Coordinates of C-alpha atoms in Angstrom, one line a residue:
I33 CA 99.7 133.0 -20.1
L34 CA 96.6 132.6 -22.1
S35 CA 98.0 134.2 -25.0
C36 CA 101.1 132.0 -24.8
L37 CA 99.0 128.8 -24.3
N38 CA 97.0 129.7 -27.5
K39 CA 100.6 129.6 -29.4
S40 CA 101.9 126.7 -27.5
S41 CA 102.8 123.2 -28.6
L42 CA 101.2 121.8 -25.3
D43 CA 98.2 119.6 -25.9
V44 CA 95.6 121.1 -23.8
S45 CA 92.4 119.2 -23.6
S46 CA 90.8 121.2 -21.2
L47 CA 91.2 125.0 -19.9
R48 CA 90.1 126.1 -16.7
I49 CA 90.5 129.8 -15.1
F50 CA 90.1 130.3 -11.4
G51 CA 89.8 133.6 -9.6
S52 CA 88.4 135.5 -6.7
E53 CA 84.9 136.0 -5.7
R54 CA 84.9 139.4 -7.7
S55 CA 85.7 137.5 -11.1
A56 CA 83.9 134.4 -10.3
G57 CA 81.1 133.9 -13.0
T58 CA 82.4 136.2 -15.3
K59 CA 83.4 134.9 -18.9
R60 CA 86.9 135.3 -20.7
D61 CA 87.7 134.9 -24.4
A62 CA 90.6 132.2 -24.4
G63 CA 91.1 132.3 -28.0
K64 CA 91.2 128.6 -29.3
F65 CA 89.8 127.4 -26.1
G66 CA 86.7 129.2 -26.6
E67 CA 84.8 131.4 -24.0
V68 CA 86.0 130.2 -20.4
E69 CA 83.8 131.0 -17.2
V70 CA 85.9 131.9 -14.1
E71 CA 85.6 129.7 -11.4
L72 CA 85.9 130.6 -7.7
F73 CA 89.3 129.4 -6.8
D74 CA 89.2 125.9 -4.5
V75 CA 92.0 123.8 -4.0
A76 CA 90.3 120.6 -4.4
K77 CA 88.9 121.8 -7.8
A78 CA 92.4 123.3 -8.9
R79 CA 93.9 119.8 -8.1
E80 CA 91.7 118.2 -10.6
C81 CA 94.1 120.0 -13.5
D82 CA 97.2 118.5 -14.4
V83 CA 99.0 121.9 -14.6
V84 CA 98.2 125.1 -12.6
F85 CA 99.8 128.6 -13.5
L86 CA 99.6 130.7 -10.3
A87 CA 99.9 134.3 -11.3
V88 CA 99.1 135.4 -7.8
S89 CA 100.7 137.3 -4.9
G90 CA 103.6 135.6 -2.9
S91 CA 101.3 135.3 0.2
F92 CA 98.7 133.4 -2.0
S93 CA 101.3 131.1 -3.2
L94 CA 102.7 130.4 0.1
E95 CA 99.2 129.4 1.4
H96 CA 97.9 127.2 -1.5
A97 CA 100.9 126.2 -3.8
K98 CA 101.9 123.3 -1.8
A99 CA 98.4 122.1 -0.9
L100 CA 97.8 122.1 -4.9
S101 CA 100.9 120.0 -5.7
E102 CA 101.4 117.6 -2.9
G103 CA 100.7 113.8 -3.2
D104 CA 100.6 111.8 -6.2
D105 CA 97.4 113.1 -7.4
G106 CA 98.6 116.6 -6.9
A107 CA 98.8 119.1 -9.8
I108 CA 102.2 120.2 -11.5
V109 CA 102.2 123.9 -10.1
I110 CA 104.4 126.6 -12.0
D111 CA 104.5 129.7 -9.6
N112 CA 105.1 133.0 -11.0
S113 CA 105.5 134.7 -7.4
S114 CA 108.7 135.0 -5.4
A115 CA 107.3 132.7 -2.8
F116 CA 109.7 129.7 -3.5
R117 CA 112.4 131.3 -5.6
Y118 CA 115.0 130.7 -2.9
D119 CA 114.0 127.4 -1.2
K120 CA 116.7 124.9 -2.0
D121 CA 114.4 122.3 -2.7
I122 CA 112.2 123.8 -5.4
P123 CA 113.8 124.2 -9.0
L124 CA 114.1 128.0 -10.2
V125 CA 113.9 127.5 -14.0
V126 CA 114.7 129.0 -17.3
P127 CA 114.0 126.3 -19.5
E128 CA 116.8 126.9 -22.0
I129 CA 119.2 126.8 -19.0
N130 CA 118.2 124.0 -16.4
G131 CA 114.9 122.7 -17.7
E132 CA 116.1 119.1 -16.8
C133 CA 115.8 120.1 -13.0
T134 CA 112.1 119.8 -13.5
K135 CA 111.9 116.1 -13.7
G136 CA 110.3 114.7 -10.8
S137 CA 109.1 117.9 -9.1
K138 CA 105.4 119.2 -8.6
L139 CA 106.4 122.7 -7.6
I140 CA 108.6 124.9 -10.0
A141 CA 109.2 128.6 -9.4
N142 CA 109.5 131.1 -12.3
P143 CA 112.2 133.5 -11.9
N144 CA 112.1 137.3 -11.5
C145 CA 111.6 139.0 -15.0
T146 CA 114.9 140.9 -15.0
T147 CA 117.0 137.6 -14.3
A148 CA 115.1 135.7 -16.8
I149 CA 115.9 138.1 -19.6
G150 CA 119.6 138.7 -18.6
L151 CA 120.2 135.0 -18.2
M152 CA 119.1 134.1 -21.6
A153 CA 122.1 136.1 -22.9
L154 CA 124.6 135.1 -20.0
W155 CA 124.3 131.5 -20.2
P156 CA 125.8 131.1 -23.8
L157 CA 128.6 133.3 -22.8
H158 CA 129.2 131.1 -19.5
K159 CA 129.3 128.1 -21.6
L160 CA 131.8 129.6 -24.0
F161 CA 133.9 131.6 -21.7
K162 CA 133.1 130.8 -18.1
L163 CA 131.7 133.5 -16.1
K164 CA 133.9 135.1 -13.4
S165 CA 131.8 138.2 -12.5
V166 CA 129.0 140.0 -13.7
I167 CA 127.9 143.5 -13.5
M168 CA 124.2 144.7 -14.7
S169 CA 122.3 147.9 -14.9
T170 CA 118.8 147.7 -15.8
Y171 CA 116.5 150.1 -17.2
Q172 CA 113.0 148.9 -16.3
A173 CA 109.5 149.8 -17.9
A174 CA 106.6 151.1 -15.9
S175 CA 104.7 147.8 -16.6
G176 CA 107.0 146.2 -14.2
A177 CA 104.7 147.9 -11.5
G178 CA 101.7 146.7 -13.2
Q179 CA 98.8 148.4 -15.0
P180 CA 98.7 151.0 -12.3
G181 CA 102.4 152.1 -13.0
M182 CA 101.4 152.3 -16.6
D183 CA 98.6 154.5 -15.9
E184 CA 100.5 156.7 -13.6
L185 CA 103.1 157.3 -16.4
Q186 CA 100.7 158.0 -18.9
E187 CA 98.5 160.3 -17.0
G188 CA 101.7 162.2 -15.3
T189 CA 103.1 162.4 -18.9
R190 CA 99.7 164.1 -20.2
A191 CA 99.5 166.4 -17.1
V192 CA 103.0 167.7 -17.7
L193 CA 102.7 168.2 -21.6
S194 CA 99.4 170.0 -21.2
G195 CA 100.9 172.3 -18.9
E196 CA 98.6 171.3 -16.2
R197 CA 101.4 170.6 -13.8
D198 CA 105.4 171.2 -13.8
V199 CA 105.8 167.8 -12.2
A200 CA 103.7 164.7 -12.2
E201 CA 102.2 163.4 -9.3
N202 CA 103.4 160.0 -8.1
K203 CA 101.7 157.3 -5.9
I204 CA 102.9 154.0 -7.5
F205 CA 106.6 155.1 -7.8
A206 CA 108.9 156.7 -5.2
H207 CA 109.1 159.7 -7.4
P208 CA 107.3 161.1 -10.4
L209 CA 108.4 158.9 -13.4
P210 CA 107.5 161.1 -16.6
F211 CA 110.6 162.9 -17.8
N212 CA 112.7 161.1 -15.1
V213 CA 114.6 157.9 -14.1
I214 CA 114.3 156.3 -10.5
P215 CA 117.2 154.3 -9.3
H216 CA 115.1 152.6 -6.8
I217 CA 112.7 149.4 -7.4
D218 CA 111.6 147.5 -4.5
K219 CA 113.0 148.0 -0.8
F220 CA 116.3 148.8 0.2
Q221 CA 118.4 146.1 2.0
E222 CA 120.6 146.5 4.7
N223 CA 123.5 146.3 2.3
G224 CA 122.5 149.2 0.3
Y225 CA 121.1 147.2 -2.7
T226 CA 117.5 147.1 -3.5
K227 CA 115.7 143.7 -2.9
E228 CA 115.3 143.9 -6.9
E229 CA 118.8 144.2 -7.3
M230 CA 119.4 141.1 -5.0
K231 CA 117.0 139.0 -6.8
V232 CA 119.2 139.2 -9.8
T233 CA 122.2 138.1 -7.6
W234 CA 120.5 135.1 -6.0
E235 CA 118.7 133.9 -8.9
C236 CA 121.7 133.9 -11.5
R237 CA 123.5 131.9 -8.9
K238 CA 120.8 129.2 -8.4
I239 CA 119.6 128.9 -11.8
C240 CA 123.2 128.6 -13.5
G241 CA 124.5 126.5 -10.5
L242 CA 127.1 129.2 -9.7
A243 CA 128.9 129.1 -6.2
D244 CA 126.9 131.0 -3.4
D245 CA 129.6 133.8 -3.3
F246 CA 129.7 134.3 -7.3
P247 CA 130.0 138.1 -7.6
V248 CA 126.9 139.4 -9.4
S249 CA 126.1 143.0 -9.0
C250 CA 123.1 144.7 -10.3
T251 CA 121.6 148.5 -10.2
A252 CA 118.0 148.6 -10.8
V253 CA 116.5 151.8 -12.5
R254 CA 112.9 152.6 -13.4
I255 CA 112.6 154.4 -16.6
P256 CA 109.4 156.1 -18.3
T257 CA 108.7 153.5 -21.1
Y258 CA 105.7 151.3 -21.1
R259 CA 107.1 147.7 -21.8
A260 CA 110.2 145.7 -22.1
H261 CA 113.1 145.9 -19.6
S262 CA 116.6 146.8 -21.1
E263 CA 120.1 145.7 -19.4
T264 CA 123.6 146.7 -19.7
I265 CA 125.5 143.6 -18.9
I266 CA 129.5 143.7 -18.3
V267 CA 131.1 140.1 -17.7
Q268 CA 134.3 139.1 -16.8
T269 CA 135.4 135.6 -18.0
E270 CA 137.7 133.0 -17.0
E271 CA 138.8 132.5 -20.6
D272 CA 139.6 134.8 -23.4
V273 CA 136.7 136.2 -25.0
D274 CA 136.3 135.8 -28.9
I275 CA 133.4 138.2 -30.1
D276 CA 132.9 136.3 -33.3
A277 CA 132.3 133.0 -31.3
A278 CA 129.9 135.1 -28.8
R279 CA 128.0 136.6 -31.8
K280 CA 127.7 132.9 -33.5
A281 CA 126.6 131.6 -30.0
F282 CA 123.9 134.2 -29.8
E283 CA 122.8 133.4 -33.4
E284 CA 122.3 129.9 -32.5
A285 CA 120.7 130.0 -29.1
P286 CA 117.0 129.6 -28.6
G287 CA 115.3 132.3 -27.5
I288 CA 117.6 135.2 -28.5
K289 CA 117.5 137.3 -31.5
L290 CA 120.9 139.1 -32.2
V291 CA 120.4 142.6 -33.2
D292 CA 123.7 143.9 -33.5
D293 CA 124.5 146.0 -36.8
I294 CA 125.7 149.4 -35.8
S295 CA 126.8 150.4 -39.2
Q296 CA 122.8 150.3 -39.8
E297 CA 122.0 151.6 -36.2
K298 CA 120.7 148.3 -35.4
Y299 CA 120.6 147.1 -31.8
P300 CA 118.1 146.2 -29.0
M301 CA 115.3 148.6 -28.0
P302 CA 112.1 148.4 -26.1
L303 CA 110.1 149.5 -29.2
T304 CA 111.4 146.4 -31.2
A305 CA 111.5 143.8 -28.4
T306 CA 107.8 144.7 -27.1
G307 CA 105.5 141.9 -27.7
Q308 CA 108.2 139.5 -28.9
Y309 CA 109.2 136.1 -27.5
D310 CA 112.8 136.4 -28.2
V311 CA 115.3 138.4 -26.0
E312 CA 117.0 141.0 -28.4
V313 CA 121.0 141.1 -27.7
G314 CA 123.2 143.6 -29.4
R315 CA 126.2 146.1 -29.0
L316 CA 128.6 143.4 -28.4
R317 CA 132.1 144.5 -27.6
K318 CA 135.4 143.6 -25.8
S319 CA 135.4 145.3 -22.3
L320 CA 137.8 148.2 -22.1
V321 CA 137.9 147.3 -18.2
F322 CA 138.5 143.5 -18.5
G323 CA 140.2 143.3 -21.8
D324 CA 140.5 140.0 -23.4
K325 CA 138.7 138.4 -20.4
G326 CA 135.6 140.8 -20.6
I327 CA 132.5 141.4 -22.9
E328 CA 129.8 144.3 -22.6
F329 CA 126.5 144.0 -24.4
F330 CA 123.1 145.5 -24.2
V331 CA 119.8 143.1 -23.7
V332 CA 116.3 144.0 -24.1
G333 CA 113.4 141.6 -23.4
D334 CA 109.6 141.8 -23.1
Q335 CA 109.3 141.2 -19.3
L336 CA 105.4 140.3 -19.5
L337 CA 106.6 137.4 -21.8
R338 CA 110.2 136.1 -21.1
G339 CA 110.2 137.4 -17.9
A340 CA 106.9 135.8 -16.9
A341 CA 104.0 134.1 -18.9
L342 CA 106.3 132.8 -21.8
N343 CA 108.8 131.3 -19.4
A344 CA 106.0 129.6 -17.3
V345 CA 104.5 128.1 -20.3
L346 CA 107.9 127.0 -21.7
I347 CA 108.6 125.3 -18.3
A348 CA 105.3 123.1 -18.8
E349 CA 106.6 122.5 -22.5
V350 CA 109.5 121.0 -20.8
M351 CA 107.9 119.0 -18.4
A352 CA 105.5 117.4 -20.9
A353 CA 108.7 116.6 -23.2
N354 CA 110.6 115.0 -20.3
G355 CA 107.4 113.0 -19.0
S356 CA 107.0 115.0 -15.7
I357 CA 103.2 115.8 -17.1
K358 CA 101.2 113.5 -19.6
A359 CA 101.1 114.3 -23.1
Q360 CA 97.5 115.8 -23.1
V361 CA 97.0 118.0 -20.1
E362 CA 94.4 120.1 -18.3
A363 CA 95.2 123.2 -17.4

């Protein structure tokens, strides 16, 4: 979030960082904001800010988010956890899609990283051809499980390559991740899908304003890469698909980079999407399953940016533009 704020158009007059007792009193290099001392989190002190970005657990958000935002003098709270995503009264926002629903709201939910990346590509197609159903398969990097997940992948890979072990140890993931893929992210639900997969279904419907029974199916797979989530998306449409029109829409859509030149072997990959603000889209083709009313493509996005920090900062930018927060903010 700090990195994104450093590059943001937001006019931030003052930046404050709150943390736990363990980090309070330490100092952080905040780029153009200088060196900032971490303050012990306190609701009253945090309410002094115009905007509060919550990068915390869902339980912490449930305990404090509404206390931070309530009342005319409360802060705008942009919450990165899953605590409020499915609350009908709290906007769940990808700014390029439904940023207007932030107006008048004090508490905004940031979507799941997988959903945010996929919707950047789905929304232009919905406007063109009207979605009828969506099937998604995701290939999610180890960093989706945080630094411990990346460390387990790195150490496990080293141990196998050095001959120290035949199969890597696993504590973070359900099975060893090096030289493996794991079709299991988050807890399994009664319907056989995992919660990660159902997040895609629930959030696509809410953000795009689709019916509660709109068909979205996802299979989420953990793969042994460090960063950036990849997705294969198959879309059935109400209207006939024009691939050239789809390509033009992707070229013009904000937040998307069209990487689709198979003659030059150019297509989206984690290596090229990592660290980039834009979501890469490519491998566009008409679906052999749905014919003229179907399109298939591949998407890769940096889940730490579009799927989290960048999306949160863009929400604040939209709220500054629509008057929900004053032009110069304290964050």
